Amino acid sequence: MKKLTTVFCALILGSSMLMAQNYAKDAKKEAKSYAKDGWVVAPGHHTLERQLEKSYQMRDEVDDMGYPKYVTGEAMSIGQNYDAAKMQALELAKLTLAGQLQTEVVALVENNLANNQLPAEQAASVTQTVMASKNIIAQKIGRVITLVECYREVSGKNKEVRVMIAYNMEMAVEAAKNAVRDELMKRGDDLHKKLDDLMKL
């Protein structure tokens, strides 16, 4: 039994090392492609290669149930200065993230409908509310993890900033749930009481 455990641990360790090597190899290749297109990092930030490697690792992380642990969003924005372009890119990335979250939440609702025996019109109401709540979901998303942040000079002195962000999936679903709950309550719809059952991960 002890031998079997040792072999199993060695296999897991070997698999983890192989994945880390693949992340590093892919990150190096993509960082070269970024650099070729003129992307650089601001002073004080990790190298593009390291940022990309971290982004691969986090995008592949799963929870105990095998679901993605993080949801990610990416965006670019141009501004006269770095900070303005970065803020705009972050807001756009949050909207992208919220859009992906909408899809996840609609899938959660649809997967759980049969168990809750919700009438079709009520199910449609929740789904429509989720689809209409992208901006509200984006506003309810708290502090995000910036995985990649780089920029390049465009059109003279303008800066184009590119960001990729991540947010914990469980917290993201909770943010979406709160956004949808608020919207249903505003409409006087008592479906908000059933949201927890409908949006279980």
Short mmCIF file of N, CA and C in Angstrom, two decimals, residues 21-114:
data_model
loop_
_atom_site.label_atom_id
_atom_site.label_comp_id
_atom_site.label_asym_id
_atom_site.label_seq_id
_atom_site.Cartn_x
_atom_site.Cartn_y
_atom_site.Cartn_z
N GLN A 21 6.09 23.02 -17.21
CA GLN A 21 7.00 23.17 -18.35
C GLN A 21 6.23 23.62 -19.59
N ASN A 22 5.04 23.04 -19.79
CA ASN A 22 4.22 23.42 -20.94
C ASN A 22 3.76 24.88 -20.84
N TYR A 23 3.37 25.29 -19.61
CA TYR A 23 2.97 26.70 -19.40
C TYR A 23 4.12 27.63 -19.76
N ALA A 24 5.31 27.29 -19.27
CA ALA A 24 6.49 28.13 -19.52
C ALA A 24 6.80 28.21 -21.01
N LYS A 25 6.72 27.07 -21.69
CA LYS A 25 7.00 27.02 -23.13
C LYS A 25 5.98 27.86 -23.92
N ASP A 26 4.69 27.68 -23.60
CA ASP A 26 3.63 28.43 -24.29
C ASP A 26 3.74 29.93 -24.00
N ALA A 27 4.04 30.26 -22.74
CA ALA A 27 4.16 31.67 -22.34
C ALA A 27 5.31 32.34 -23.07
N LYS A 28 6.42 31.63 -23.20
CA LYS A 28 7.59 32.17 -23.91
C LYS A 28 7.25 32.46 -25.37
N LYS A 29 6.54 31.53 -26.00
CA LYS A 29 6.15 31.68 -27.40
C LYS A 29 5.19 32.86 -27.57
N GLU A 30 4.18 32.96 -26.68
CA GLU A 30 3.21 34.04 -26.80
C GLU A 30 3.83 35.40 -26.47
N ALA A 31 4.74 35.42 -25.49
CA ALA A 31 5.42 36.67 -25.13
C ALA A 31 6.22 37.21 -26.31
N LYS A 32 6.84 36.31 -27.08
CA LYS A 32 7.58 36.72 -28.28
C LYS A 32 6.64 37.35 -29.30
N SER A 33 5.46 36.75 -29.44
CA SER A 33 4.46 37.26 -30.38
C SER A 33 3.98 38.65 -29.95
N TYR A 34 3.76 38.83 -28.64
CA TYR A 34 3.37 40.14 -28.10
C TYR A 34 4.45 41.18 -28.41
N ALA A 35 5.69 40.81 -28.10
CA ALA A 35 6.82 41.73 -28.29
C ALA A 35 6.96 42.12 -29.76
N LYS A 36 6.74 41.19 -30.64
CA LYS A 36 6.81 41.44 -32.07
C LYS A 36 5.79 42.49 -32.50
N ASP A 37 4.63 42.50 -31.81
CA ASP A 37 3.58 43.48 -32.11
C ASP A 37 3.74 44.78 -31.33
N GLY A 38 4.87 44.91 -30.62
CA GLY A 38 5.17 46.17 -29.94
C GLY A 38 4.72 46.28 -28.50
N TRP A 39 4.21 45.21 -27.91
CA TRP A 39 3.74 45.27 -26.53
C TRP A 39 4.91 45.18 -25.56
N VAL A 40 4.89 46.05 -24.55
CA VAL A 40 5.90 46.05 -23.49
C VAL A 40 5.19 46.19 -22.14
N VAL A 41 5.92 45.94 -21.06
CA VAL A 41 5.32 46.12 -19.72
C VAL A 41 5.86 47.40 -19.09
N ALA A 42 5.03 47.99 -18.24
CA ALA A 42 5.44 49.20 -17.53
C ALA A 42 6.49 48.83 -16.48
N PRO A 43 7.37 49.78 -16.14
CA PRO A 43 8.39 49.50 -15.12
C PRO A 43 7.74 49.01 -13.82
N GLY A 44 8.39 48.03 -13.21
CA GLY A 44 7.88 47.50 -11.94
C GLY A 44 6.95 46.31 -12.08
N HIS A 45 6.53 46.01 -13.31
CA HIS A 45 5.66 44.85 -13.54
C HIS A 45 6.49 43.62 -13.89
N HIS A 46 5.89 42.45 -13.69
CA HIS A 46 6.55 41.21 -14.08
C HIS A 46 6.70 41.18 -15.60
N THR A 47 7.63 40.38 -16.09
CA THR A 47 7.80 40.25 -17.54
C THR A 47 6.53 39.68 -18.16
N LEU A 48 6.34 39.93 -19.44
CA LEU A 48 5.18 39.39 -20.15
C LEU A 48 5.14 37.88 -20.05
N GLU A 49 6.29 37.27 -20.18
CA GLU A 49 6.37 35.81 -20.12
C GLU A 49 5.83 35.28 -18.80
N ARG A 50 6.25 35.92 -17.71
CA ARG A 50 5.81 35.49 -16.39
C ARG A 50 4.31 35.75 -16.18
N GLN A 51 3.84 36.90 -16.65
CA GLN A 51 2.41 37.22 -16.54
C GLN A 51 1.56 36.20 -17.29
N LEU A 52 1.99 35.89 -18.51
CA LEU A 52 1.23 34.94 -19.34
C LEU A 52 1.24 33.54 -18.73
N GLU A 53 2.37 33.15 -18.18
CA GLU A 53 2.47 31.84 -17.54
C GLU A 53 1.48 31.73 -16.38
N LYS A 54 1.41 32.81 -15.58
CA LYS A 54 0.46 32.83 -14.46
C LYS A 54 -0.98 32.76 -14.97
N SER A 55 -1.25 33.45 -16.08
CA SER A 55 -2.62 33.46 -16.64
C SER A 55 -3.02 32.06 -17.09
N TYR A 56 -2.09 31.31 -17.69
CA TYR A 56 -2.38 29.93 -18.11
C TYR A 56 -2.72 29.06 -16.90
N GLN A 57 -1.91 29.20 -15.86
CA GLN A 57 -2.11 28.39 -14.66
C GLN A 57 -3.48 28.67 -14.03
N MET A 58 -3.82 29.94 -13.90
CA MET A 58 -5.08 30.30 -13.25
C MET A 58 -6.29 29.90 -14.08
N ARG A 59 -6.17 30.01 -15.41
CA ARG A 59 -7.30 29.63 -16.27
C ARG A 59 -7.56 28.13 -16.23
N ASP A 60 -6.52 27.35 -15.88
CA ASP A 60 -6.68 25.89 -15.82
C ASP A 60 -7.08 25.38 -14.44
N GLU A 61 -7.07 26.26 -13.43
CA GLU A 61 -7.40 25.81 -12.08
C GLU A 61 -8.88 25.44 -11.99
N VAL A 62 -9.15 24.34 -11.26
CA VAL A 62 -10.53 23.90 -11.06
C VAL A 62 -10.77 23.71 -9.56
N ASP A 63 -12.07 23.77 -9.18
CA ASP A 63 -12.41 23.54 -7.78
C ASP A 63 -12.58 22.04 -7.51
N ASP A 64 -13.04 21.71 -6.32
CA ASP A 64 -13.19 20.30 -5.92
C ASP A 64 -14.19 19.53 -6.79
N MET A 65 -15.10 20.26 -7.43
CA MET A 65 -16.13 19.64 -8.26
C MET A 65 -15.70 19.54 -9.73
N GLY A 66 -14.52 20.11 -10.04
CA GLY A 66 -14.02 20.08 -11.41
C GLY A 66 -14.46 21.27 -12.26
N TYR A 67 -15.12 22.26 -11.62
CA TYR A 67 -15.53 23.46 -12.34
C TYR A 67 -14.38 24.47 -12.36
N PRO A 68 -14.34 25.36 -13.38
CA PRO A 68 -13.28 26.39 -13.40
C PRO A 68 -13.32 27.23 -12.13
N LYS A 69 -12.15 27.47 -11.56
CA LYS A 69 -12.06 28.23 -10.32
C LYS A 69 -12.15 29.74 -10.58
N TYR A 70 -11.76 30.15 -11.79
CA TYR A 70 -11.76 31.57 -12.13
C TYR A 70 -12.46 31.81 -13.47
N VAL A 71 -13.05 32.99 -13.59
CA VAL A 71 -13.58 33.44 -14.86
C VAL A 71 -12.67 34.60 -15.28
N THR A 72 -12.37 34.71 -16.57
CA THR A 72 -11.43 35.74 -17.02
C THR A 72 -12.06 36.66 -18.07
N GLY A 73 -11.50 37.84 -18.17
CA GLY A 73 -11.93 38.80 -19.18
C GLY A 73 -10.71 39.55 -19.70
N GLU A 74 -10.76 39.95 -20.96
CA GLU A 74 -9.62 40.63 -21.57
C GLU A 74 -10.11 41.79 -22.40
N ALA A 75 -9.35 42.88 -22.43
CA ALA A 75 -9.75 44.05 -23.24
C ALA A 75 -8.55 44.95 -23.50
N MET A 76 -8.71 45.82 -24.51
CA MET A 76 -7.69 46.82 -24.85
C MET A 76 -8.37 48.18 -24.97
N SER A 77 -7.62 49.22 -24.67
CA SER A 77 -8.15 50.58 -24.81
C SER A 77 -7.02 51.55 -25.13
N ILE A 78 -7.35 52.59 -25.88
CA ILE A 78 -6.35 53.62 -26.25
C ILE A 78 -6.68 54.92 -25.54
N GLY A 79 -5.64 55.57 -25.02
CA GLY A 79 -5.82 56.86 -24.36
C GLY A 79 -4.59 57.73 -24.53
N GLN A 80 -4.75 59.00 -24.18
CA GLN A 80 -3.61 59.92 -24.30
C GLN A 80 -2.54 59.62 -23.25
N ASN A 81 -2.99 59.04 -22.12
CA ASN A 81 -2.00 58.64 -21.13
C ASN A 81 -2.29 57.22 -20.64
N TYR A 82 -1.28 56.62 -20.04
CA TYR A 82 -1.33 55.22 -19.63
C TYR A 82 -2.47 54.93 -18.66
N ASP A 83 -2.58 55.75 -17.61
CA ASP A 83 -3.58 55.49 -16.57
C ASP A 83 -5.00 55.52 -17.09
N ALA A 84 -5.31 56.50 -17.95
CA ALA A 84 -6.66 56.61 -18.50
C ALA A 84 -6.98 55.40 -19.38
N ALA A 85 -6.02 55.01 -20.21
CA ALA A 85 -6.23 53.85 -21.08
C ALA A 85 -6.37 52.58 -20.26
N LYS A 86 -5.60 52.47 -19.18
CA LYS A 86 -5.66 51.29 -18.32
C LYS A 86 -7.03 51.18 -17.64
N MET A 87 -7.52 52.30 -17.09
CA MET A 87 -8.83 52.29 -16.41
C MET A 87 -9.94 51.88 -17.37
N GLN A 88 -9.89 52.41 -18.59
CA GLN A 88 -10.89 52.07 -19.60
C GLN A 88 -10.80 50.58 -19.98
N ALA A 89 -9.58 50.10 -20.15
CA ALA A 89 -9.37 48.69 -20.49
C ALA A 89 -9.89 47.78 -19.37
N LEU A 90 -9.67 48.17 -18.12
CA LEU A 90 -10.15 47.38 -16.98
C LEU A 90 -11.68 47.31 -16.95
N GLU A 91 -12.33 48.45 -17.23
CA GLU A 91 -13.80 48.47 -17.25
C GLU A 91 -14.34 47.58 -18.38
N LEU A 92 -13.69 47.67 -19.55
CA LEU A 92 -14.10 46.83 -20.68
C LEU A 92 -13.86 45.34 -20.38
N ALA A 93 -12.76 45.04 -19.71
CA ALA A 93 -12.46 43.65 -19.35
C ALA A 93 -13.49 43.12 -18.36
N LYS A 94 -13.94 43.99 -17.44
CA LYS A 94 -14.99 43.58 -16.50
C LYS A 94 -16.29 43.27 -17.23
N LEU A 95 -16.59 44.08 -18.26
CA LEU A 95 -17.79 43.81 -19.06
C LEU A 95 -17.67 42.49 -19.82
N THR A 96 -16.47 42.22 -20.35
CA THR A 96 -16.22 40.95 -21.03
C THR A 96 -16.40 39.79 -20.06
N LEU A 97 -15.85 39.97 -18.86
CA LEU A 97 -15.96 38.96 -17.81
C LEU A 97 -17.43 38.75 -17.44
N ALA A 98 -18.17 39.86 -17.30
CA ALA A 98 -19.60 39.78 -16.97
C ALA A 98 -20.38 39.07 -18.07
N GLY A 99 -19.98 39.29 -19.33
CA GLY A 99 -20.62 38.61 -20.45
C GLY A 99 -20.42 37.10 -20.39
N GLN A 100 -19.19 36.70 -20.05
CA GLN A 100 -18.92 35.26 -19.90
C GLN A 100 -19.70 34.70 -18.72
N LEU A 101 -19.80 35.50 -17.67
CA LEU A 101 -20.53 35.08 -16.48
C LEU A 101 -22.01 34.91 -16.78
N GLN A 102 -22.55 35.79 -17.61
CA GLN A 102 -23.95 35.66 -18.04
C GLN A 102 -24.20 34.28 -18.62
N THR A 103 -23.31 33.88 -19.53
CA THR A 103 -23.44 32.58 -20.19
C THR A 103 -23.41 31.45 -19.16
N GLU A 104 -22.45 31.55 -18.20
CA GLU A 104 -22.33 30.54 -17.15
C GLU A 104 -23.59 30.48 -16.29
N VAL A 105 -24.11 31.65 -15.93
CA VAL A 105 -25.28 31.72 -15.05
C VAL A 105 -26.52 31.19 -15.75
N VAL A 106 -26.70 31.55 -17.02
CA VAL A 106 -27.85 31.04 -17.78
C VAL A 106 -27.77 29.51 -17.83
N ALA A 107 -26.56 28.97 -18.04
CA ALA A 107 -26.38 27.51 -18.07
C ALA A 107 -26.72 26.91 -16.71
N LEU A 108 -26.29 27.57 -15.62
CA LEU A 108 -26.61 27.09 -14.27
C LEU A 108 -28.12 27.04 -14.05
N VAL A 109 -28.78 28.14 -14.42
CA VAL A 109 -30.24 28.23 -14.25
C VAL A 109 -30.92 27.12 -15.04
N GLU A 110 -30.53 26.96 -16.31
CA GLU A 110 -31.16 25.95 -17.16
C GLU A 110 -30.91 24.53 -16.65
N ASN A 111 -29.70 24.29 -16.13
CA ASN A 111 -29.37 22.96 -15.60
C ASN A 111 -30.17 22.62 -14.34
N ASN A 112 -30.53 23.66 -13.59
CA ASN A 112 -31.23 23.43 -12.32
C ASN A 112 -32.74 23.57 -12.42
N LEU A 113 -33.25 23.94 -13.60
CA LEU A 113 -34.70 24.14 -13.76
C LEU A 113 -35.50 22.87 -13.50
N ALA A 114 -35.03 21.76 -14.03
CA ALA A 114 -35.77 20.50 -13.90
C ALA A 114 -35.96 20.13 -12.42
#
